[in-house]
XYZ file of C-alpha atoms in Angstrom:
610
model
C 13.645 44.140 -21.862
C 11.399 41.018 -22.501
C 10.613 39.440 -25.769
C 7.306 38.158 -26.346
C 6.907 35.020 -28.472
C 4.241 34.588 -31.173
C 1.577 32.877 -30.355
C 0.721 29.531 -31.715
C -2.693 29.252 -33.517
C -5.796 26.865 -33.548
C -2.900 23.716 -33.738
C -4.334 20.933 -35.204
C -4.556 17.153 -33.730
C -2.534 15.214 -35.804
C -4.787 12.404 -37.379
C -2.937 9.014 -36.121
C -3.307 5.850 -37.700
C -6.776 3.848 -36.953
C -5.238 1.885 -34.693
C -1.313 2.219 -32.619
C 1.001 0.172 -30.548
C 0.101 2.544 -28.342
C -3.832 2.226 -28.475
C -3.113 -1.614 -27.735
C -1.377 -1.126 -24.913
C -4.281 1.052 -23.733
C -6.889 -1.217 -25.440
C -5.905 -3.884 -22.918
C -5.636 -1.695 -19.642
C -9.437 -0.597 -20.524
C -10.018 -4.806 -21.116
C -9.128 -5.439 -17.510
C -10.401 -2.858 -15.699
C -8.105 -0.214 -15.295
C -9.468 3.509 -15.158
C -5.820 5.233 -14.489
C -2.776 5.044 -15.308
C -0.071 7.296 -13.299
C 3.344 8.970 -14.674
C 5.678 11.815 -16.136
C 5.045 12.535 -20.093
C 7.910 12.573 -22.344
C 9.513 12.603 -25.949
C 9.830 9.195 -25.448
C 6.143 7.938 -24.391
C 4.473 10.505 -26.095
C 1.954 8.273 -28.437
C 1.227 6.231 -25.233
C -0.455 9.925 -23.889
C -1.969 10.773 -27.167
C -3.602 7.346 -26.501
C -4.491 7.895 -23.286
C -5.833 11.351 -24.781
C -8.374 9.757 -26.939
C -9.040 7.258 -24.647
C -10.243 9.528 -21.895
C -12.046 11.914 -24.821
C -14.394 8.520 -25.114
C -14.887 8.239 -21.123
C -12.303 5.132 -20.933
C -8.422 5.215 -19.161
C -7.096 8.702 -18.242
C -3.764 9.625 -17.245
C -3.020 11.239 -14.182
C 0.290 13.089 -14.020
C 2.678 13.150 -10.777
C 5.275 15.884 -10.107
C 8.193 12.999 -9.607
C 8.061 9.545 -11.939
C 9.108 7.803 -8.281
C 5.358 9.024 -6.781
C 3.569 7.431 -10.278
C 5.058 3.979 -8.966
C 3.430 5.065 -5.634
C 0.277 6.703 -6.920
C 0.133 2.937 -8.858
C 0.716 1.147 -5.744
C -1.753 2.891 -3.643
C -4.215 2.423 -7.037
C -3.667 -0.875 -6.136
C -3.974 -1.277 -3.128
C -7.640 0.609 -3.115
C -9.214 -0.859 -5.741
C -7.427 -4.373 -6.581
C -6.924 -3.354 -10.127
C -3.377 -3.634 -11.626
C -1.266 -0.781 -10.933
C 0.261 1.092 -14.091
C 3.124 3.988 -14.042
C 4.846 4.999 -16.809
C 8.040 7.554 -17.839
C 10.239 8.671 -20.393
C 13.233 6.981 -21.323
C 16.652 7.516 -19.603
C 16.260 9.849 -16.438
C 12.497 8.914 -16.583
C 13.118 5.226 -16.312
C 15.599 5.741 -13.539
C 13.333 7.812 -11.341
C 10.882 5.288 -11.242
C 12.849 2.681 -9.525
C 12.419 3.241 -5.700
C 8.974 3.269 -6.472
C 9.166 -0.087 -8.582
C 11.482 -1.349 -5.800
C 9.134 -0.954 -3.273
C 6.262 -2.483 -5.057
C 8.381 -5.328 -5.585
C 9.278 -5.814 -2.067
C 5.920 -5.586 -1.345
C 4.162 -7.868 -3.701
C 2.065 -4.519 -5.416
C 1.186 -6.050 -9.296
C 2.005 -3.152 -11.095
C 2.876 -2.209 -14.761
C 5.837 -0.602 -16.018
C 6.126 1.087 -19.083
C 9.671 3.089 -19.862
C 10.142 4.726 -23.022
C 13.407 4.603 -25.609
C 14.778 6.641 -28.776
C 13.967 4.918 -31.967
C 15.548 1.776 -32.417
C 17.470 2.636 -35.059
C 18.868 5.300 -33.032
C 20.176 2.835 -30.546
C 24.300 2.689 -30.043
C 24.510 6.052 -31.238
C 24.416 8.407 -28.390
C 20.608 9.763 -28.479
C 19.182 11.945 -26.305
C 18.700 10.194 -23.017
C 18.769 6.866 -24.606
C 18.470 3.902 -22.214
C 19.108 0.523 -23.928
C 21.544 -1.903 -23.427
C 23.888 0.579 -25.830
C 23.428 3.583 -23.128
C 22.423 3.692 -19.575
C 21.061 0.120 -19.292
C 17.711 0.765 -17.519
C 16.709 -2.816 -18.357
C 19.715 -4.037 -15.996
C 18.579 -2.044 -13.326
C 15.216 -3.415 -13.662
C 15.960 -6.791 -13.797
C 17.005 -6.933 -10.132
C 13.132 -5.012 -8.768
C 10.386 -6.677 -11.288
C 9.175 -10.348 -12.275
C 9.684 -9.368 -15.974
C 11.284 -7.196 -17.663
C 11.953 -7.029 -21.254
C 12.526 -4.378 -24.049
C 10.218 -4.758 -27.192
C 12.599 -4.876 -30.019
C 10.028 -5.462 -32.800
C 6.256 -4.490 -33.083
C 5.551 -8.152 -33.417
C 6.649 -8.580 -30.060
C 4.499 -6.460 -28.101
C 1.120 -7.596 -27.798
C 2.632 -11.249 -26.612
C 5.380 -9.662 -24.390
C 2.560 -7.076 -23.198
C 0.150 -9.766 -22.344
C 2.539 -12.144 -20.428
C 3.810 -8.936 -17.981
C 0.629 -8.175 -17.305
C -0.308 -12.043 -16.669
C 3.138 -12.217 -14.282
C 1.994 -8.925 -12.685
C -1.008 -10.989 -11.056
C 0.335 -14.148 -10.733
C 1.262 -14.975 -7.224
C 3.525 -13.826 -5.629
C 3.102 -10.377 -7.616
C 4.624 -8.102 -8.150
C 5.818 -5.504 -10.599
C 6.740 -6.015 -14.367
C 8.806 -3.740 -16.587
C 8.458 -3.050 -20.867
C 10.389 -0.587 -22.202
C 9.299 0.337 -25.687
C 10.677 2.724 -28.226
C 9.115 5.463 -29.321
C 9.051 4.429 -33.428
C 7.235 0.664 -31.879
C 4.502 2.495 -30.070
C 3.612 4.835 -33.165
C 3.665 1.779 -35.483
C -0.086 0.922 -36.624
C -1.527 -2.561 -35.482
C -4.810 -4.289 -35.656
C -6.934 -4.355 -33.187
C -6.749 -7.213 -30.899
C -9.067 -9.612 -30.282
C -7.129 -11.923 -27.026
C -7.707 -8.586 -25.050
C -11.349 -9.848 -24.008
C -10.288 -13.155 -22.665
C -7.455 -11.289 -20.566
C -9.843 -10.687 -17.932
C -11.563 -14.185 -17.556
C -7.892 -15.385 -17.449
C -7.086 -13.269 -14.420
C -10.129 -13.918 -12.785
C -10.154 -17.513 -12.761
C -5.963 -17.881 -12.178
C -4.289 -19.340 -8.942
C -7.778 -20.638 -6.853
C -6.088 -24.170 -6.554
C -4.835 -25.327 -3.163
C -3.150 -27.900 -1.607
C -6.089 -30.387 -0.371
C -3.881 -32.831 2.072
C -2.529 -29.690 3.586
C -5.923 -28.183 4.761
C -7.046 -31.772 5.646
C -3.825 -31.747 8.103
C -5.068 -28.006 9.086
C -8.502 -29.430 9.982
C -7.378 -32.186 11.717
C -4.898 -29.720 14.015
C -8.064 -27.094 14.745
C -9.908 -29.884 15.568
C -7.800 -31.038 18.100
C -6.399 -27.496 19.268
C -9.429 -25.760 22.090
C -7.246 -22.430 21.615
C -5.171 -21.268 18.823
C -3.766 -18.000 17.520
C -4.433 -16.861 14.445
C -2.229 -14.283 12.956
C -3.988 -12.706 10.058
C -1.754 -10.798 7.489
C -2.267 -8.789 4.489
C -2.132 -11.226 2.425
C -5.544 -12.610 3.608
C -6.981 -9.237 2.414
C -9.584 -11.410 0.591
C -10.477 -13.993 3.598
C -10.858 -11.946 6.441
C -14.203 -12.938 6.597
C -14.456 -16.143 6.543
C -11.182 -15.942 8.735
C -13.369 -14.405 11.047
C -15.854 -17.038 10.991
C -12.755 -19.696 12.223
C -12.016 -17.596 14.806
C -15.397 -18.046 15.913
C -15.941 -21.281 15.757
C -12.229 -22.661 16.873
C -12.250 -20.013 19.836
C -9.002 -18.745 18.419
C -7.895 -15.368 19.761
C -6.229 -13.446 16.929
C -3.518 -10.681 16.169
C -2.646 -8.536 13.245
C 0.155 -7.402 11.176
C 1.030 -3.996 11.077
C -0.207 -3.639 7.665
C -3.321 -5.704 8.436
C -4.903 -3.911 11.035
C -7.173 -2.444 9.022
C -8.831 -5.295 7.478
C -10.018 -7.024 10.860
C -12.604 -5.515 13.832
C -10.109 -4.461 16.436
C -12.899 -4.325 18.624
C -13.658 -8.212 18.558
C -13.141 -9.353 21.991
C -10.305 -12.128 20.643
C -7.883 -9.661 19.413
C -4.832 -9.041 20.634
C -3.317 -6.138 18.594
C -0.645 -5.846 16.296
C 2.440 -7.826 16.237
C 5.843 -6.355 14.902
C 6.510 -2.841 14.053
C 4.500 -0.492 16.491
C 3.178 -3.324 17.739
C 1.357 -4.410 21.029
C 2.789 -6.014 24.294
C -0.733 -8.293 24.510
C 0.017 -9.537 21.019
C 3.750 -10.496 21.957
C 2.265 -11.901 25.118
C -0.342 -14.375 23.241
C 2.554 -15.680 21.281
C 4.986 -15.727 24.449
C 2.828 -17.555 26.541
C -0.599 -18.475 25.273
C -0.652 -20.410 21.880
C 0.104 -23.747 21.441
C -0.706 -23.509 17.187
C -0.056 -20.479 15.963
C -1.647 -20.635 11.751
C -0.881 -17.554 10.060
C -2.392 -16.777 7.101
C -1.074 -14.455 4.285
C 1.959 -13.006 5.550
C 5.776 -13.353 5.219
C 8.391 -12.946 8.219
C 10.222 -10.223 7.308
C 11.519 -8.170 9.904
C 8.431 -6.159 10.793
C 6.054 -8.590 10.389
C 7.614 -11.177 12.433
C 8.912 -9.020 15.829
C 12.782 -9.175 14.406
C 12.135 -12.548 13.944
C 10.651 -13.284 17.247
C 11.994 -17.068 18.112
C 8.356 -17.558 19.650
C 6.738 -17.313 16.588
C 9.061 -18.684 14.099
C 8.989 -22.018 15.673
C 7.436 -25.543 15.182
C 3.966 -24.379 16.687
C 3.323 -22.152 13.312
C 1.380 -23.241 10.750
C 1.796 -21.069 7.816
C -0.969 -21.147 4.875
C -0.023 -18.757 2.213
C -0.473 -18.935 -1.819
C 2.888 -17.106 -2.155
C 6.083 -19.498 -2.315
C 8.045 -16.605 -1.257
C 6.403 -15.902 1.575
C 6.695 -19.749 2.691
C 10.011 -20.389 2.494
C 10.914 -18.017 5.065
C 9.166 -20.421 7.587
C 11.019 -23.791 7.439
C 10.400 -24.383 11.229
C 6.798 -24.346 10.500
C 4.999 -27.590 11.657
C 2.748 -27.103 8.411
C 2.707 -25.298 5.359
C -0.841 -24.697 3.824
C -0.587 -23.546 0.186
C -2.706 -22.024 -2.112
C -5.683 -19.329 -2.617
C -6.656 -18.778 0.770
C -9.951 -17.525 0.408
C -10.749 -20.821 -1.506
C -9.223 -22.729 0.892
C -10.689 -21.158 4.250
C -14.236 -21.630 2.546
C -13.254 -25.516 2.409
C -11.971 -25.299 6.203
C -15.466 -24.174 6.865
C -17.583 -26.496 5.141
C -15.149 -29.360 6.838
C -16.173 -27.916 10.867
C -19.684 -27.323 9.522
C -19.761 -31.331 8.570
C -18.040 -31.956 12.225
C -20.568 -29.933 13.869
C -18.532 -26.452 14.479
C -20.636 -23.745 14.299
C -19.799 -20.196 14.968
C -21.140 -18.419 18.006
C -23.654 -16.791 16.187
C -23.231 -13.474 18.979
C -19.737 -12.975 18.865
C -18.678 -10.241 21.370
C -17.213 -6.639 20.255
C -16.329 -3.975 23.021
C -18.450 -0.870 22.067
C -14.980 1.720 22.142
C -11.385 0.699 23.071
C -10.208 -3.163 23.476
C -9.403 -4.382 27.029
C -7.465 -6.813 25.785
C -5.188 -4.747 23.588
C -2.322 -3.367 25.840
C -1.286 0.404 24.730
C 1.772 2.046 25.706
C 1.974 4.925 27.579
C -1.822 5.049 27.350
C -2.195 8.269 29.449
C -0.884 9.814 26.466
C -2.948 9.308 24.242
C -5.810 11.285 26.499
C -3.167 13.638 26.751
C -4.030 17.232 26.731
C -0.148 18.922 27.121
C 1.506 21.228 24.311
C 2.500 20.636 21.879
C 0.116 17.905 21.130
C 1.406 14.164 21.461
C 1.360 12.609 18.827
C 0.075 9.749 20.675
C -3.297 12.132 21.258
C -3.055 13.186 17.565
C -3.839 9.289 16.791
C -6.842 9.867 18.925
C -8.119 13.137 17.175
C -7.869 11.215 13.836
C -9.793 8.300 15.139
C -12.556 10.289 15.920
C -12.728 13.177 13.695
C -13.022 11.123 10.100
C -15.901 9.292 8.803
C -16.113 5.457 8.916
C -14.722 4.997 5.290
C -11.688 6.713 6.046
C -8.912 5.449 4.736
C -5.173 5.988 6.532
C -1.591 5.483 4.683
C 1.329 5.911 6.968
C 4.822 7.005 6.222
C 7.844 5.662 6.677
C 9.402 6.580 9.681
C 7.701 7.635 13.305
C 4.088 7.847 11.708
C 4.761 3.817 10.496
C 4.929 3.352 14.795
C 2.372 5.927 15.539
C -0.342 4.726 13.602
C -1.063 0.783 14.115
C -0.228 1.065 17.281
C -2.340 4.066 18.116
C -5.518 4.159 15.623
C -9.034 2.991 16.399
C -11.099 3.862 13.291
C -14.493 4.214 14.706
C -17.482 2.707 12.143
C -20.842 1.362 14.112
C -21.318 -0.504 10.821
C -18.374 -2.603 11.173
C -18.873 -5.934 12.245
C -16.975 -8.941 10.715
C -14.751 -7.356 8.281
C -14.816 -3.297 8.151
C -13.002 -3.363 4.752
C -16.083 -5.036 3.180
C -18.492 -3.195 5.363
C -18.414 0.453 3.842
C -20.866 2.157 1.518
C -17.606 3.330 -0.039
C -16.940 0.312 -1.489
C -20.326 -0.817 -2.896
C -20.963 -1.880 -6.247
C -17.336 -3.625 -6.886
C -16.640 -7.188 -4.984
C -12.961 -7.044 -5.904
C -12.430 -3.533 -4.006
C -14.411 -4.844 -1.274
C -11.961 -7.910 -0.784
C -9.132 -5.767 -1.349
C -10.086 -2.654 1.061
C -7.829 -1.996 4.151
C -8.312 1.110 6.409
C -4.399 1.416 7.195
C -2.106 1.213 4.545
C 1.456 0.640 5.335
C 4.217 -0.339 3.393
C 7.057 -2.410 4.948
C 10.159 -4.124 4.376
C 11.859 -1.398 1.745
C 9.720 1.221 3.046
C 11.181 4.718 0.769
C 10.203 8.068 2.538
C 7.105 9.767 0.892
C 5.682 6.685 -0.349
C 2.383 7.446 1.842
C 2.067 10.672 -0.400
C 1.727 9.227 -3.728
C -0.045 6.281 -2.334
C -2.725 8.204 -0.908
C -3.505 10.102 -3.857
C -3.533 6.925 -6.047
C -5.312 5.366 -3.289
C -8.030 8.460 -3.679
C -8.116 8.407 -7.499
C -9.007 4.485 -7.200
C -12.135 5.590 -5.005
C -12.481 8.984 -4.925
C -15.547 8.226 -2.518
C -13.436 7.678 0.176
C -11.493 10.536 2.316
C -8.037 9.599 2.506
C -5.741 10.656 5.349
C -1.979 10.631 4.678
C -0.203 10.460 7.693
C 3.558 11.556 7.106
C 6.937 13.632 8.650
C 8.299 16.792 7.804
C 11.167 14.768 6.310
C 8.825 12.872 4.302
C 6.636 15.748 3.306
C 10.392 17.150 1.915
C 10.848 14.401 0.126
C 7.794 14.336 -1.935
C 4.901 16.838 -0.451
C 4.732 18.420 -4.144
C 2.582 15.555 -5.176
C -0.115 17.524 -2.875
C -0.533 19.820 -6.086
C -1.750 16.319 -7.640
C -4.736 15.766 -5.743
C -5.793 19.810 -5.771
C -5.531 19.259 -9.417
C -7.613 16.368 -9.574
C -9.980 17.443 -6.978
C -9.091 14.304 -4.416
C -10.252 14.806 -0.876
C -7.058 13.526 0.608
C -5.943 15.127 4.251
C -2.260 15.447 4.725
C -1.402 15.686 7.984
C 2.411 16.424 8.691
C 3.977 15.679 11.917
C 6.448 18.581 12.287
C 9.118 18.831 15.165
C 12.243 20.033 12.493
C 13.800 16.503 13.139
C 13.921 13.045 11.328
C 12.177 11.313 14.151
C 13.429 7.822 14.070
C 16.719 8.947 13.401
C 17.308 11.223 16.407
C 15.090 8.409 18.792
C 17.664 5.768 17.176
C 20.158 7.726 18.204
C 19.683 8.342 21.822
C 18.274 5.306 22.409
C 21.462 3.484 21.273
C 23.678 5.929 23.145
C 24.926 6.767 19.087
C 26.450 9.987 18.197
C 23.779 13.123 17.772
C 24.131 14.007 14.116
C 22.739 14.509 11.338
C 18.815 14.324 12.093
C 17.903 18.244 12.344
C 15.451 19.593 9.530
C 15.160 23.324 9.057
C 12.082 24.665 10.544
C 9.251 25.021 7.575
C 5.664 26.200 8.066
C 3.860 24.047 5.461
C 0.699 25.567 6.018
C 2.240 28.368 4.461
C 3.372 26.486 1.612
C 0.307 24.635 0.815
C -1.424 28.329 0.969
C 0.763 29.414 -2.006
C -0.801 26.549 -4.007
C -3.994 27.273 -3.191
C -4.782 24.505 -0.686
C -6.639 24.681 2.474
C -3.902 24.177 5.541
C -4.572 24.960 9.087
C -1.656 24.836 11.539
C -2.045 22.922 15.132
C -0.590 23.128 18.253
C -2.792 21.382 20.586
C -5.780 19.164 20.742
C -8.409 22.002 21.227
C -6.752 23.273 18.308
C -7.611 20.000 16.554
C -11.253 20.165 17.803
C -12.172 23.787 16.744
C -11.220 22.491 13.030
C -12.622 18.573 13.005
C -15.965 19.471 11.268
C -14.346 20.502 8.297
C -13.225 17.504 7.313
C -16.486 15.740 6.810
C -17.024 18.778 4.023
C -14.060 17.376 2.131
C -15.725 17.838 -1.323
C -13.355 20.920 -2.063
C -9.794 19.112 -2.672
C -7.464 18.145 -0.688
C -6.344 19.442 2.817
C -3.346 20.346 4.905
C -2.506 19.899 8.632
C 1.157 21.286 9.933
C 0.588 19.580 13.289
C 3.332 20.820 15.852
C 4.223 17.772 17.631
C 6.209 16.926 20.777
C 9.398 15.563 19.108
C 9.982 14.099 22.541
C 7.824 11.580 22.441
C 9.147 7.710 21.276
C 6.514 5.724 19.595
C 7.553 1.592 20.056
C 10.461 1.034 18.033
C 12.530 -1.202 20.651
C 12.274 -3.975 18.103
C 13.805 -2.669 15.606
C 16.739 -1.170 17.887
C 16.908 -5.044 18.842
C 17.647 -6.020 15.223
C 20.097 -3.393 14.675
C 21.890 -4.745 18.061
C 21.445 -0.890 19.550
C 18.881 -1.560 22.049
C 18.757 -1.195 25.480
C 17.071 -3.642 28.076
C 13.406 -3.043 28.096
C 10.264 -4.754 28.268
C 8.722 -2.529 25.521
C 7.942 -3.856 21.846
C-alpha cells in the first residue's frame, strides 16, 4: 500500500530584500570574473543559492552542483587551473564543512587560490546544540580549517563581511596562494546590505598585485647566463605564465631544458633541447642532464617537494641551482641554491630578455622541433608503448590517447598509476604548437589570462587525494567548455568519486573518462612486490563501469585491446553530446616508473630506473 502526497502548487518565489549578504558575496565573484561557483546546497547556505539563482536568471554566476562537497573543492581547483579565475566551493555547515577538507587540503598543498564558503545555524543558535552546528561551540570546523587555508575566519557580525570577504579573496591570490575559508551563518547571509561600491576596484587590485621583483637578483642571473655556454633550465608550473619568454632564453643561452611532472604540458616536448620530465614518472635523459651535463641548473617556478625534485635528488638540490620563484615557500626549500631570484617571473624573464638583447643575444630565430617523438627523451620500456598484446598496455593506451584527441585536449591524471603513466608516456600531438602549446590553441582565444594559465596535463602532487582528477576535469571543462577534457583515472579512483560523471552529463561537458581497470590498486600491489612487502590488501572487486555509466545514461564503450581503441577513436572528435566513458581492461602487470618513490620510502631495490 503506497500513500501518495499532495502535490504542491504554483509555489511562489519569496520576494528577498533588494539587496543580501548573500548577493554581495555574489556581487563580488561576478566583479572579478568568476562565472561558477561549485558545491552541495544546504539549510545552512541556502540564501547564497537563491543568490546564485537570480544571478544566473540575469546571465551572471551559476552554481554547479557536485554529488560529494570534497569534488566542489576539486571541480574549483580544476576551475582554476583552466581558466586562472579564483576557484569557489561552497557547503553546508557541519558535515558539509567537513567534507570539503581533502579537497581544501589539496588545494592548499598545491598553491590552487580558491574560496571557501561553509555555512552555520543562526548565531544566536550557537552553544545550544543546533542541527549540525559547526562553531567553535560544536564541531569546530574553523579549527580544522585553520591548519589547510591562508585565512580562515567566521563572520560574527554583518559588518564584518564585506571587509573579511574582500581580504580572503585578496589572500586567495596573493602569492603563494592558496585557499581561504569564511564560514557564515545563515541569519548574516539573509541580512539586507547596500550595494557595494569597492567591488569594482577588486579587480584592478588583483591585476596589478605582486609584478615586483628582486632587480640585483636577475642582474646576478644575467651575469651567470652570460658566462654559462650551457645551462639547464628546469621549468615548473609555476612559470605557467612565462613559458614563453622562457622559451625565448632557452634559445638564446643554448640551454637544454626539462619539465616537472605537472609542467609538461605547458612546454613543446618536441623542441630539440628537452629532456623530459624530472621526478615522478619521470625520464632517465632528464636525470642524466642533471647527473652529468649542467653546470647551472635555474629553475623557475617550482618547489622541491618530493616529486618534483627526484626524492630530493642530491644532484639537483645543490649549489649549481639557481632558483627564481615569486613564492617564499617554494624558496626556502632550496637553501643550497647558489642564487635565489624572487619575484613575478614573467616580469622578470621579460627584463632578462631585454638585458641579452642589449648584450647582443638573440634567439636562433629557427629553433629546431622533431616532427613526432623526441630523440632525446629516453622512454622506458619503449617497445611497449607500440605494443599490440592483450590486454592493452597501458603504456600503448598513452599512445592511443595521444593520437586519437584533438590538439586542445586537455589531460588530468589521477593519483596513483595513471600520475606515472601519463607524463611519462603522453605526446599530445598539435601542428600548431610551436613555442608554448598552452597559448597556442583556438580553445583559448579571446582571454589572455587563460592563455597564460593553460596546461595540457594536469596533475596534482604532493597531497595528491584519489579522485581528484574527476572533479578537476569537470571543473576544468565548465571553465572552457570548448575544450575536450580527458580524465585519466583507476578503478580505485573511479570508486572513490566516479559519481561526479553524472555532473558533467548534467551539464552537458564533453569530458572522456577513461578508467584503467585491472580489479587492483595499482601502486599498492607494484609497491608491494617491488619492496618484497606482504601481498594484502590491494584487490578491488571486479566492476564493469561501462555498465554503470549505461544506467545513467552515458555513452561507455569497453576495451580490451588497441584495435579495440581504433574502431572507436572517431567518436571522440563528435564530443558535443556529454560526456564519455572508457572501461579500458589493462595489463595490471605492467609497472609504470615509480622506483623513486620506492627510494624515498627506503623499499627499493637496486635499479637504474627513475
Amino acid at each position: 500500500m503506497s500513500t501518495e502526497l499532495p502535490a504542491v502548487s504554483n509555489t511562489k518565489t519569496l520576494s528577498p530584500p533588494e539587496f543580501e549578504a548573500a548577493d554581495l558575496i555574489i556581487h563580488y565573484l561576478e566583479a572579478i570574473g568568476v562565472d561558477h561557483v561549485f558545491g552541495v546546497p544546504g539549510g545552512a547556505i541556502e540564501p547564497i543559492y537563491n543568490a546564485l539563482a537570480r544571478s544566473a536568471r540575469r546571465g551572471s554566476v551559476a552554481a554547479v552542483g557536485a554529488c560529494h562537497e570534497a569534488a566542489a573543492a576539486y571541480m574549483a581547483d580544476g576551475y582554476f587551473r583552466e581558466s586562472g579565475k579564483l576557484g569557489v566551493c561552497m557547503a553546508t555547515s557541519g558535515p558539509g564543512a567537513t567534507n570539503l577538507i581533502t579537497g581544501v587540503a589539496c588545494a592548499y598543498d598545491n598553491n590552487i587560490p580558491m574560496l571557501v564558503i561553509s555555512g552555520q545555524p543562526t548565531i544566536t543558535s550557537f552553544g545550544k546544540g543546533a542541527l549540525q552546528e559547526s562553531s567553535c561551540t560544536g564541531v569546530n570546523v574553523m579549527g580544522m580549517f585553520r591548519h589547510c587555508t591562508k585565512y580562515d575566519s567566521l563572520v560574527s557580525h554583518i559588518n564584518q563581511l564585506e571587509t573579511k570577504l574582500v581580504t580572503a579573496i585578496l589572500q586567495a591570490l596573493q602569492s603563494p596562494q592558496g585557499p581561504v575559508h569564511l564560514s557564515v551563518p545563515v541569519d548574516i547571509l539573509r541580512a539586507p546590505v547596500a550595494k557595494p561600491i569597492r567591488a569594482l576596484q577588486l579587480k584592478n587590485q588583483i591585476e596589478y598585485q605582486n609584478r615586483s621583483f628582486d632587480e640585483s637578483a636577475v642582474d646576478a642571473l644575467f651575469d651567470e647566463l652570460m658566462d654559462d655556454p650551457e645551462p639547464l633550465f628546469f621549468v615548473g608550473n609555476g612559470a605557467a605564465g612565462a613559458v614563453d619568454k622562457i622559451m625565448e632564453l632557452v634559445d638564446i643561452c643554448g640551454a637544454r631544458f626539462i619539465s616537472a611532472p605537472d609542467a609538461k604540458g605547458l612546454v613543446n616536448i618536441r623542441h630539440a633541447s628537452y629532456r623530459g620530465v624530472f621526478g615522478l614518472g619521470g625520464h632517465a635523459s632528464a636525470v642524466q642532464a642533471i647527473h652529468e651535463h649542467a653546470s647551472s641548473i635555474v629553475a623557475f617556478g617550482t618547489g622541491f617537494g618530493e616529486f618534483t625534485s627526484g626524492g630530493w635528488d642530491d644532484a639537483l638540490l645543490s649549489d649549481r641551482l639557481i632558483h627564481v620563484d615569486q613564492s617564499t615557500a617554494n624558496l626556502v626549500q632550496s637553501p643550497m641554491a647558489k642564487l635565489h631570484v624572487q619575484g613575478h617571473i614573467p616580469t622578470l624573464c621579460r627584463k632578462l630578455l631585454e638585458r641579452l638583447a642589449a648584450a647582443g643575444r638573440v634567439a636562433d630565430p629557427n629553433p629546431r622541433y622533431y616532427e613526432k617523438t623526441n630523440p632525446n627523451v629516453t622512454v622506458q620500456d619503449a617497445s611497449k608503448y607500440h605494443s599490440d598484446e592483450v590486454p592493452i598496455k597501458p603504456q600503448r593506451l598513452m599512445k592511443c590517447l595521444s593520437e586519437s584527441f584533438p590538439g586542445h585536449t586537455r589531460f588530468v591524471a589521477d593519483a596513483g598509476n595513471s600520475m606515472m603513466w601519463a607524463p611519462h608516456y603522453l605526446q599530445l600531438i598539435d601542428p600548431r604548437q610551436r613555442l608554448n602549446p598552452a597559448a597556442a590553441n583556438l580553445a583559448n582565444s579571446g582571454n589572455e589570462r587563460r592563455r597564460k594559465q593553460s596546461n595540457w596535463l594536469q596533475l596534482t602532487l604532493n597531497f595528491a587525494p584519489m579522485g581528484w582528477a574527476i572533479g578537476a576535469a569537470v571543473g576544468m571543462s565548465r571553465a572552457n567548455p570548448r575544450a575536450p577534457v580527458v580524465c585519466i583515472t583507476g578503478d580505485g579512483s573511479y570508486l572513490m568519486s566516479g559519481q561526479e560523471i553524472t555532473v558533467a552529463a548534467k551539464e552537458k561537458l564533453p569530458v572522456t573518462f577513461v578508467i584503467l581497470n585491472d580489479s587492483v590498486y595499482g601502486m599498492v600491489m607494484h609497491g608491494q612486490r617491488l619492496a618484497g612487502a606482504e601481498p594484502i590488501g590491494f584487490e578491488l572487486p571486479t566492476i564493469d563501469f561501462a555498465k554503470l555509466a549505461a544506467s545513467m545514461g552515458i555513452r561507455n564503450y569497453v576495451i580490451h585491446s588497441a584495435q579495440d581503441f581504433e574502431k572507436i577513436a572517431g567518436g571522440f572528435r563528435a564530443l558535443d553530446q556529454g560526456p564519455l566513458l572508457l572501461d579500458v581492461r589493462i595489463d595490471k602487470e605492467e609497472v609504470p616508473p615509480m622506483i623513486n618513490r620506492l627510494k624515498v620510502l627506503g623499499t627499493a631495490k637496486e635499479s637504474n630506473e627513475v
